[in-house]
Coordinates of C-alpha atoms and ligand atoms in Angstrom, one line a residue:
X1 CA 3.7 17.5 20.1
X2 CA 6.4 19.0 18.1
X3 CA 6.2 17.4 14.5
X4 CA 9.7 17.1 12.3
X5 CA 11.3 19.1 9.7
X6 CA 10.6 18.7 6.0
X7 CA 12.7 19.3 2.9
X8 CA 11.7 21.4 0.4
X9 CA 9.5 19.5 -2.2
X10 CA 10.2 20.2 -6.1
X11 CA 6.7 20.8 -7.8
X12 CA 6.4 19.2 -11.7
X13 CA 5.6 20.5 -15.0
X14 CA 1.9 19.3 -16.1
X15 CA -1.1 18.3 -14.3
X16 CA -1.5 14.8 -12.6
X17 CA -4.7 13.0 -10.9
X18 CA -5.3 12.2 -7.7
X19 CA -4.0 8.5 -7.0
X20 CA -6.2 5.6 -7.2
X21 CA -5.8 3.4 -4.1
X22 CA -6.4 -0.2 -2.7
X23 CA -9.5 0.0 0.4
X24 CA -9.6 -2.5 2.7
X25 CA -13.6 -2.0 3.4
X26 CA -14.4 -2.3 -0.7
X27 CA -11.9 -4.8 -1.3
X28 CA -10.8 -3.6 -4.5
X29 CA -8.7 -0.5 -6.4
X30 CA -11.0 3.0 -6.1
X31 CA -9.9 6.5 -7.2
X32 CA -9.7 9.1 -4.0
X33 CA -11.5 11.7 -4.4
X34 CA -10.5 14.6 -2.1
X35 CA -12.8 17.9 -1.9
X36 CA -10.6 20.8 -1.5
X37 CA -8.4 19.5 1.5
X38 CA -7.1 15.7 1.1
X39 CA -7.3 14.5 4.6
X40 CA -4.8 11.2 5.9
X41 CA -4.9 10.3 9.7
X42 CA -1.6 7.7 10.0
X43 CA -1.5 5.6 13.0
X44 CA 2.2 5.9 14.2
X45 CA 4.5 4.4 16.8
X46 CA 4.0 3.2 20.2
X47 CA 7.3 4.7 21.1
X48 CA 8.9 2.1 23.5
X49 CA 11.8 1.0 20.9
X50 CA 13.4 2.4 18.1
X51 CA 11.8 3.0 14.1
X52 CA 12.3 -0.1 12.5
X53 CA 12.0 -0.9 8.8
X54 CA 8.5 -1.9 9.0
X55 CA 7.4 1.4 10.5
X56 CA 9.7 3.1 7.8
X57 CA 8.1 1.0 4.9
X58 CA 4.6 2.0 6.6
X59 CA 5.8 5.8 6.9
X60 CA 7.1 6.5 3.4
X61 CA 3.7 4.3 1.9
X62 CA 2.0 7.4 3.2
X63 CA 4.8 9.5 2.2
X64 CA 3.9 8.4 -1.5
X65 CA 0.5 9.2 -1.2
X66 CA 1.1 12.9 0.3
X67 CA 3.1 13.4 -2.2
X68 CA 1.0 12.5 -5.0
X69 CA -2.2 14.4 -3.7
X70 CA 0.3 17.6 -4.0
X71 CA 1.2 16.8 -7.6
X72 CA -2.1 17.0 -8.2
X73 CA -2.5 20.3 -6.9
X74 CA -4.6 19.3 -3.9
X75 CA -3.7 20.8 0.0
X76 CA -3.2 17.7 2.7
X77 CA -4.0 17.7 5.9
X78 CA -2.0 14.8 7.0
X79 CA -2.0 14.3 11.1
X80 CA -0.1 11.2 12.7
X81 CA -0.5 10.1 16.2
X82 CA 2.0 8.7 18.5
X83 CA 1.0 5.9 21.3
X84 CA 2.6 8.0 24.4
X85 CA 0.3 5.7 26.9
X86 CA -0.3 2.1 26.5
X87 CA 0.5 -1.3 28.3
X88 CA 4.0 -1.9 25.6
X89 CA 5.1 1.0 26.8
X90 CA 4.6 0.9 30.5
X91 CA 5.3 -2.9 30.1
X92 CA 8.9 -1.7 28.5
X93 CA 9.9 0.6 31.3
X94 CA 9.1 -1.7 34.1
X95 CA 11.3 -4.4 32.2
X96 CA 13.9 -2.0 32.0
X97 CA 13.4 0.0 35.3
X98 CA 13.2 3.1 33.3
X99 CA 10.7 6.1 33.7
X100 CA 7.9 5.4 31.0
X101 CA 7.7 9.2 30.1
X102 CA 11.7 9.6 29.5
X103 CA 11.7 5.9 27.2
X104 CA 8.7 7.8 25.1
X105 CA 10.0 10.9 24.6
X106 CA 13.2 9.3 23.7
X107 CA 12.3 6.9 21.1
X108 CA 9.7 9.6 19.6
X109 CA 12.9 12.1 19.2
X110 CA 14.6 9.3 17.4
X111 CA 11.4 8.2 15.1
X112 CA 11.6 12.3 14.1
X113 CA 15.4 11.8 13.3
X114 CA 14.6 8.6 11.0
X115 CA 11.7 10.8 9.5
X116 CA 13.7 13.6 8.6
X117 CA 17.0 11.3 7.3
X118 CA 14.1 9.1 5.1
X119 CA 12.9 12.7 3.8
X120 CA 9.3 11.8 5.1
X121 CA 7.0 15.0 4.7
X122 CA 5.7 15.9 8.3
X123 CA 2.5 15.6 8.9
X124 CA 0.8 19.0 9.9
X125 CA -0.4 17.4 13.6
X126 CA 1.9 15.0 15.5
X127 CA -0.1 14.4 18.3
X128 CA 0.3 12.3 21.7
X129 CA -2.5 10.3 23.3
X130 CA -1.5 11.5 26.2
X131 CA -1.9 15.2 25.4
X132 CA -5.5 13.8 23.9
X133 CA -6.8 12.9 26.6
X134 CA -9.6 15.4 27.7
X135 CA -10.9 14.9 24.1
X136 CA -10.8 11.0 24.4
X137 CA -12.3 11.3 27.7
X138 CA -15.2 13.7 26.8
X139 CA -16.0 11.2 23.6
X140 CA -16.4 8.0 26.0
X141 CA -18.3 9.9 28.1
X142 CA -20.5 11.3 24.7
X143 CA -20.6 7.1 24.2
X144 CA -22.1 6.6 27.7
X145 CA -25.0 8.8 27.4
X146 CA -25.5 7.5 24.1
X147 CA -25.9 4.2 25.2
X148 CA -23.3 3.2 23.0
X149 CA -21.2 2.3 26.1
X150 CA -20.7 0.6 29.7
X151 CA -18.9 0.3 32.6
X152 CA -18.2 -2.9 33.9
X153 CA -19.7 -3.9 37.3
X154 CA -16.4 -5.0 38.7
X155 CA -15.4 -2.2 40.7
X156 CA -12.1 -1.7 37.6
X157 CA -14.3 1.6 36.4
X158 CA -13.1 0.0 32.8
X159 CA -15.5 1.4 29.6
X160 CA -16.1 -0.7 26.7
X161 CA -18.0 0.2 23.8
X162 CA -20.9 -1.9 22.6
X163 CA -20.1 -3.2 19.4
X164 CA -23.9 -3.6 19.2
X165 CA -24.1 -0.3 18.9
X166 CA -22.7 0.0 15.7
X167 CA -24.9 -2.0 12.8
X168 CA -22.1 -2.1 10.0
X169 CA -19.1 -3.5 12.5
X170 CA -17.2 -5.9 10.3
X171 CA -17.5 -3.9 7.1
X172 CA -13.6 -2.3 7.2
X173 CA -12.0 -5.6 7.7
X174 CA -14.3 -8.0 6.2
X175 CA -13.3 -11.2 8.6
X176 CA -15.6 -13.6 10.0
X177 CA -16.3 -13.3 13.7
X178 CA -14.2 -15.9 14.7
X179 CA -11.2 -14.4 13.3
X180 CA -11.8 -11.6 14.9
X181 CA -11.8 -13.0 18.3
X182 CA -8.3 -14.5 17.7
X183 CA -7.3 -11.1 16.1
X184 CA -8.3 -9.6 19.1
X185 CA -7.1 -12.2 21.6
X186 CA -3.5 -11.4 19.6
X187 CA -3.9 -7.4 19.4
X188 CA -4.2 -5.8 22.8
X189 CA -8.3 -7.1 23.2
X190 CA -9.8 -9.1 25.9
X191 CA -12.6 -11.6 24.3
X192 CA -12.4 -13.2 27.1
X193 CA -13.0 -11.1 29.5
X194 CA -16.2 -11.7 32.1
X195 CA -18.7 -9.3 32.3
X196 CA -18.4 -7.8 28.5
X197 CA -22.0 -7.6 26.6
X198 CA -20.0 -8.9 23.4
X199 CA -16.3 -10.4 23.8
X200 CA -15.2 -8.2 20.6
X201 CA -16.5 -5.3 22.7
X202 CA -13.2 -3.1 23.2
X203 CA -11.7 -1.0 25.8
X204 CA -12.5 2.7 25.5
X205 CA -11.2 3.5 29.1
X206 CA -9.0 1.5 31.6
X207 CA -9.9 2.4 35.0
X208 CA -7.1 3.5 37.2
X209 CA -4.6 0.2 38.7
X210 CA -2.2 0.8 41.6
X211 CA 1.2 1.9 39.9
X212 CA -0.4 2.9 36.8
X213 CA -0.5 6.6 35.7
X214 CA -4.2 8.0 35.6
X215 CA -5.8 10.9 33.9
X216 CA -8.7 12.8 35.4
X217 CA -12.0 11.3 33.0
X218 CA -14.1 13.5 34.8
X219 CA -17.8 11.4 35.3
X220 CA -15.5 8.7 34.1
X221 CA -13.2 8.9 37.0
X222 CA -9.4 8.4 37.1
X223 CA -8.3 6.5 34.6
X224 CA -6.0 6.1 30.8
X225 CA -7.8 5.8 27.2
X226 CA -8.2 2.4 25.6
X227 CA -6.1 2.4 22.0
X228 CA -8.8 2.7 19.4
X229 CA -10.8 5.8 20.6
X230 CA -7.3 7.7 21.0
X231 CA -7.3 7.2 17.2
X232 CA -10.7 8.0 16.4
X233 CA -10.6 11.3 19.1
X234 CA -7.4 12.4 17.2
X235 CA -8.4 12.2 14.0
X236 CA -12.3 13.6 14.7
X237 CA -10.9 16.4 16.6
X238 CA -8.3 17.7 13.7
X239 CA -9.8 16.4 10.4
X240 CA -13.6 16.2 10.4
X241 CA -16.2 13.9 10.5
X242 CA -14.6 11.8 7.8
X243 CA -11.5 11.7 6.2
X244 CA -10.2 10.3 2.5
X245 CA -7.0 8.2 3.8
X246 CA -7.0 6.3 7.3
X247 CA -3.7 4.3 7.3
X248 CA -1.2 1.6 9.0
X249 CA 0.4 -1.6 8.2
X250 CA -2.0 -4.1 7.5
X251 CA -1.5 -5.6 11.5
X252 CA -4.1 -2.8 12.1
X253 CA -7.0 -3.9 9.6
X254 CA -8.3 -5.4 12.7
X255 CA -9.5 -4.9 15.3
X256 CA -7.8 -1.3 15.5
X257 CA -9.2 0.2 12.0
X258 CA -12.4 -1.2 12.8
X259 CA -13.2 -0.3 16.0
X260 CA -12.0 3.5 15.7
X261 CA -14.3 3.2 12.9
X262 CA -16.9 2.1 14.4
X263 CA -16.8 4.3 17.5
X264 CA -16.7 7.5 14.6
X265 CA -19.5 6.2 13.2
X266 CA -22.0 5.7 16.5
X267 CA -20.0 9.4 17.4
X268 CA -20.9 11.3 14.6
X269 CA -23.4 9.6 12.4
X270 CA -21.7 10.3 9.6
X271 CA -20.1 7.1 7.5
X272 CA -17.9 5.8 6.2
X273 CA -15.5 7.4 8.2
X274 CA -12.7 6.6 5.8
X275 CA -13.4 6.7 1.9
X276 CA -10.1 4.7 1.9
X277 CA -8.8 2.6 4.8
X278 CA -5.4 2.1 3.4
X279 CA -3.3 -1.1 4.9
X280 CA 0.9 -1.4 3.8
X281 CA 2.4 -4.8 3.9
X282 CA 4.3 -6.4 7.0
X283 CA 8.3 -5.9 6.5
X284 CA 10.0 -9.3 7.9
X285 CA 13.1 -10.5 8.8
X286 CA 13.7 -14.2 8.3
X287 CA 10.6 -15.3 7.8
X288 CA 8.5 -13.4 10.5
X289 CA 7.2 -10.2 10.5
X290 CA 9.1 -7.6 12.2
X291 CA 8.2 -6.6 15.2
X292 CA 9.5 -5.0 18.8
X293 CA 7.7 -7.7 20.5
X294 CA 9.8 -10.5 18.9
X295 CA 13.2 -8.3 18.7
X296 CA 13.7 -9.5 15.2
X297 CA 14.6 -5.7 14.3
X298 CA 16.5 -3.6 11.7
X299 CA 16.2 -0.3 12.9
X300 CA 16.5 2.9 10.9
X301 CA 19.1 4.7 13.6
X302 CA 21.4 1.8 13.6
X303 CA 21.5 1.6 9.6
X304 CA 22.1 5.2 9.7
X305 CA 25.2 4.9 11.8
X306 CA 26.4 2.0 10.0
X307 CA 26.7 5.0 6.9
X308 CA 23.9 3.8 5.0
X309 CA 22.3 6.7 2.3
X310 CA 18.8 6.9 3.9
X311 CA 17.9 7.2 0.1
X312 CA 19.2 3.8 -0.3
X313 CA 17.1 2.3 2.6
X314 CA 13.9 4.3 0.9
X315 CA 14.4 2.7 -2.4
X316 CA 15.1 -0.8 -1.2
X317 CA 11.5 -0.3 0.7
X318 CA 10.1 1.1 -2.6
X319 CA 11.3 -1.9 -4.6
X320 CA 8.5 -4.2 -3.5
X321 CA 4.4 -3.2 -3.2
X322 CA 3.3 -1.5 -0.4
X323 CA 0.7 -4.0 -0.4
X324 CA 2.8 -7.0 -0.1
X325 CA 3.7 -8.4 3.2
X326 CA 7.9 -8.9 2.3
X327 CA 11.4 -9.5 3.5
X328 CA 13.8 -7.3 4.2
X329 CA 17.4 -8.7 3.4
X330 CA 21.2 -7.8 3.1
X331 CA 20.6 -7.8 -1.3
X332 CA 17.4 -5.3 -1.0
X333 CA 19.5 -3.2 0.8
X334 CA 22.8 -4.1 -2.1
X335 CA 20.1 -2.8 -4.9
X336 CA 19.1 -0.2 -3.2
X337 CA 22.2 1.2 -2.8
X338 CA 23.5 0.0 -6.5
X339 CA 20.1 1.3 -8.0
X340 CA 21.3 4.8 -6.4
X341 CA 24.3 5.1 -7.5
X342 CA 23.1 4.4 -10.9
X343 CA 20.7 7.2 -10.9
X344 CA 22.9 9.5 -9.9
X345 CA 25.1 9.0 -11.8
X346 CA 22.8 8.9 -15.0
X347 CA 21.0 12.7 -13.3
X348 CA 24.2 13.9 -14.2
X349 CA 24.4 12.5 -17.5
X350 CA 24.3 15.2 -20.5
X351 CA 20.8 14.0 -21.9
X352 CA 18.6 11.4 -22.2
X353 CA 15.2 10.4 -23.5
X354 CA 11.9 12.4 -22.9
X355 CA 11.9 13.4 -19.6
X356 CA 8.4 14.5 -20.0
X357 CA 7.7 11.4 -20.7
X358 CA 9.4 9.5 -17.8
X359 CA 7.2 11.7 -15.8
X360 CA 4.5 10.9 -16.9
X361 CA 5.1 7.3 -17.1
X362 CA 6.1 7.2 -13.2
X363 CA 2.9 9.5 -12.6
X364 CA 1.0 7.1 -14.2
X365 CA 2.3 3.8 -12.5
X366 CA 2.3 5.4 -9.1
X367 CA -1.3 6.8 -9.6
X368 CA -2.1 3.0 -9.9
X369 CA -2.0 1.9 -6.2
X370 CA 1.2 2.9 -5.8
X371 CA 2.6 0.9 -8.3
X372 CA 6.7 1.5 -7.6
X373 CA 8.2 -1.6 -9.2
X374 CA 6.9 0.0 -12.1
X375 CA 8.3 2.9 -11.5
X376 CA 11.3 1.6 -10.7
X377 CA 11.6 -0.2 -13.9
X378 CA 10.7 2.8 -15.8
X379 CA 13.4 5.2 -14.2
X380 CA 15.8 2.1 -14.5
X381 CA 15.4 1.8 -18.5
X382 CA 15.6 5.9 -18.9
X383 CA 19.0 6.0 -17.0
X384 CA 20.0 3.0 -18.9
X385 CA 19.2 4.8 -22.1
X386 CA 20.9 7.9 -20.7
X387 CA 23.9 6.5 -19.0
X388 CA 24.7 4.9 -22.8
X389 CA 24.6 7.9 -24.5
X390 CA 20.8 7.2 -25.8
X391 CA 18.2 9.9 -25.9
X392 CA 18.8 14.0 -26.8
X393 CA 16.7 15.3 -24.1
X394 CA 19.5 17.5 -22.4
X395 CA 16.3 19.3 -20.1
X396 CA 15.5 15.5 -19.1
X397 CA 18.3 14.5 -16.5
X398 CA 17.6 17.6 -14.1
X399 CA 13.6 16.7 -14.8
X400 CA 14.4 13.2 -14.3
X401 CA 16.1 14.3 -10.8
X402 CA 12.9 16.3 -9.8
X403 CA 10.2 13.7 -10.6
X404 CA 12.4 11.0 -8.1
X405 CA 12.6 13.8 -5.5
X406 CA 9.2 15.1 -5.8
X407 CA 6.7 11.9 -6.3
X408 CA 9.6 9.3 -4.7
X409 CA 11.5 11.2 -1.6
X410 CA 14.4 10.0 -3.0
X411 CA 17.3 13.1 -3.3
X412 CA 19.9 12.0 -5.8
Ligands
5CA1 N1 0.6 3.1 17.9 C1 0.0 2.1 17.2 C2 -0.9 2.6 16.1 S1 -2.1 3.7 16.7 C3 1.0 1.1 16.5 O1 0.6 0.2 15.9 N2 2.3 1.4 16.8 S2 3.5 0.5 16.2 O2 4.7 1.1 16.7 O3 3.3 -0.9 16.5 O4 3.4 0.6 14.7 C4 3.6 1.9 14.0 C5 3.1 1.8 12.6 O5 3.9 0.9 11.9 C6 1.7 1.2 12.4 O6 1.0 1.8 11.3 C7 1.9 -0.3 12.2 O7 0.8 -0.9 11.5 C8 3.2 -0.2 11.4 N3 4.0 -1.4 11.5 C9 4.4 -2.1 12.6 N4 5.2 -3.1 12.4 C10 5.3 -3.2 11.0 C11 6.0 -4.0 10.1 N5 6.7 -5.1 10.5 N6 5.9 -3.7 8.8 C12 5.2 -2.7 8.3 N7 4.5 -1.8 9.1 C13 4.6 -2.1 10.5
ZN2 ZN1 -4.0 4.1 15.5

């Protein structure tokens, strides 16, 4: 799939580390530790409606986190996936009595729009599932013969894989077995499904269903993938065994993270598959979290034809921690927009104070799991400082204009 046009990214007097970042498996704050090439894998959209600001908020957490790697002199591999087969989306189009393939490619086109307007670096790989599947389909079938797998005896031709096969499931999301079953009960699983070995066991491949699209499998026969292995086939086939970032809103801690995980794991031996499983907060809109299921939806297009700054949008998401599950309302969007203007207009003041050091102060708040109300504090004091006349740093307002670009997305 074609991937979305980037900006040009300002690069930063100095040298900066590599960020130090929240994991979901260790439950605590670990540095990331890239050899040579940082690798991310980002699970994106099931494209069936348009970018909200939850998937922005998701998007531009990564964003941070690309760009902070690059400060710090490091090459990313970043690859991002797109959901271009799955029950929403066929679910969607019947509702609608549209084709399935034309409401994907549309509402992809649009998430790329919203990408490029938020100034999100593109990932190297934007990949469909569907476009996948031969790889997903030869890894269930590597799953089979390991014994790591089975088909149901129900005539469906519907793989799961044995969660017994992997001896450290839990470990990424750290919930007690019950929760998981109502995880998975709420998330696209099946616990209750007759004839599974395990009720957490999940769906690797859906045997074909009478107006259904189907995909050869091969030995598996006709058929579409399950969610979680399109995931782990993606990211094995472009990144490697394991990978330093595997990120999403925290909706996919389980059972999504943990079973591509797990099937990685049982695939390749090698673990943990993620140094880092990385998890952003839900964005919500009166109270519940936002999501195309419930309609309760701000989406990115619809603020962009209403003439909002994109930049705005971006630092209204930045003003609260990734980490934190929070609300999206008409006043984060005021500050945002207020914030900008004053930043722009204190980038064009004549000087102000160090802006070496406001570097690397926001360097060193960002570095610190992502830390931005920090760093929006600390670039709101400097361009109070500058805007009255405080400060003789006359290289500091173009510097100051770089760092927010470079290690924030946000253009003044
Ligand atoms: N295609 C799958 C991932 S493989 C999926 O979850 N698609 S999605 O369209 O539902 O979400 C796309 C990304 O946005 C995921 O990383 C998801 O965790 C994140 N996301 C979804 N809703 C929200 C929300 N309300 N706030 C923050 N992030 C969200
Ligand atoms: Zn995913």
């Amino acid at each position: 799939m074609d991937t979305w046009t980037g900006h040009e990214v300002p690069t930063l007097p100095g040298d900066a580390v590599a960020p130090h970042l929240f994991d979901s498996a260790r439950r605590a704050v670990a540095a990331t530790a890239p050899e040579g090439v940082a690798t991310m894998y980002v699970c994106g959209i099931t494209p069936y409606d348009a970018t909200h600001l939850g998937h922005a908020a998701t998007m531009i957490t990564f964003d941070l986190i690309n760009r902070l790697w690059r400060d710090a002199g490091l090459e990313v591999n970043y690859v991002q996936n797109v959901t271009d087969i799955d029950d929403p989306l066929l679910e969607r189009a019947a509702r609608d009595g549209e084709d399935w393939v034309v409401l994907a490619m549309r509402e992809t086109a649009l998430f790329r729009e919203d990408m490029e307007a938020l100034r999100i670096i593109p990932p190297q790989h934007y990949v469909g599932a569907v476009e996948s599947i031969p790889a997903i389909a030869g890894h269930v079938r590597e799953l089979l013969a390991a014994g790591a797998a089975y088909t149901l005896d129900d005539g469906t031709g519907d793989v799961y894989f044995a969660i017994s096969a992997a001896p450290r499931f839990g470990y990424e999301s750290n919930l007690p077995r019950e929760e998981m079953t109502v995880l998975s009960a709420e998330r696209g699983g099946d616990p209750d499904r007759a004839g599974k070995r395990d009720p957490l066991d999940p769906l690797l491949w859906r045997g074909t269903r009478d107006g259904e699209p189907a995909w050869d499998g091969g030995d598996l026969g006709p058929g579409r993938p399950g969610w979680h292995i399109e995931c782990t086939a993606i990211a094995l086939g472009l990144l490697g065994n394991t990978i330093d970032v595997q990120g999403g809103g925290n909706d996919l801690i389980y059972p999504h993270h943990e079973c591509s995980a797990a099937h990685a794991e049982v695939l390749t031996g090698a673990q943990p598959f993620a140094a880092h499983y990385v998890h952003a907060g839900m964005i919500g809109l009166d109270g519940e979290k936002m999501s195309k299921s419930k309609g309760n939806l701000v989406f990115v297009s619809r603020l962009r034809a209403d003439g909002v700054d994109p930049m705005a949008v971006r630092l209204g998401l930045l003003s609260g921690h990734y980490r934190a599950d929070r609300e999206w309302t008409d006043d984060v969007l005021k500050v945002g927009e207020e914030r900008l203007a004053r930043w722009r207009a204190a980038a064009a003041a004549p000087a102000g104070p160090s802006g070496e050091g406001l570097l690397a102060a926001v360097r060193e708040s960002l570095a610190n799991d992502l830390d931005t109300p920090a760093v929006l504090a600390v670039v709101d004091a400097w361009c109070e400082a500058a805007l009255t006349a405080t400060g003789d740093d006359e290289s500091a307002p173009a510097l100051m204009s770089r760092t927010v670009d470079a290690l924030l997305g946000v253009k003044l």
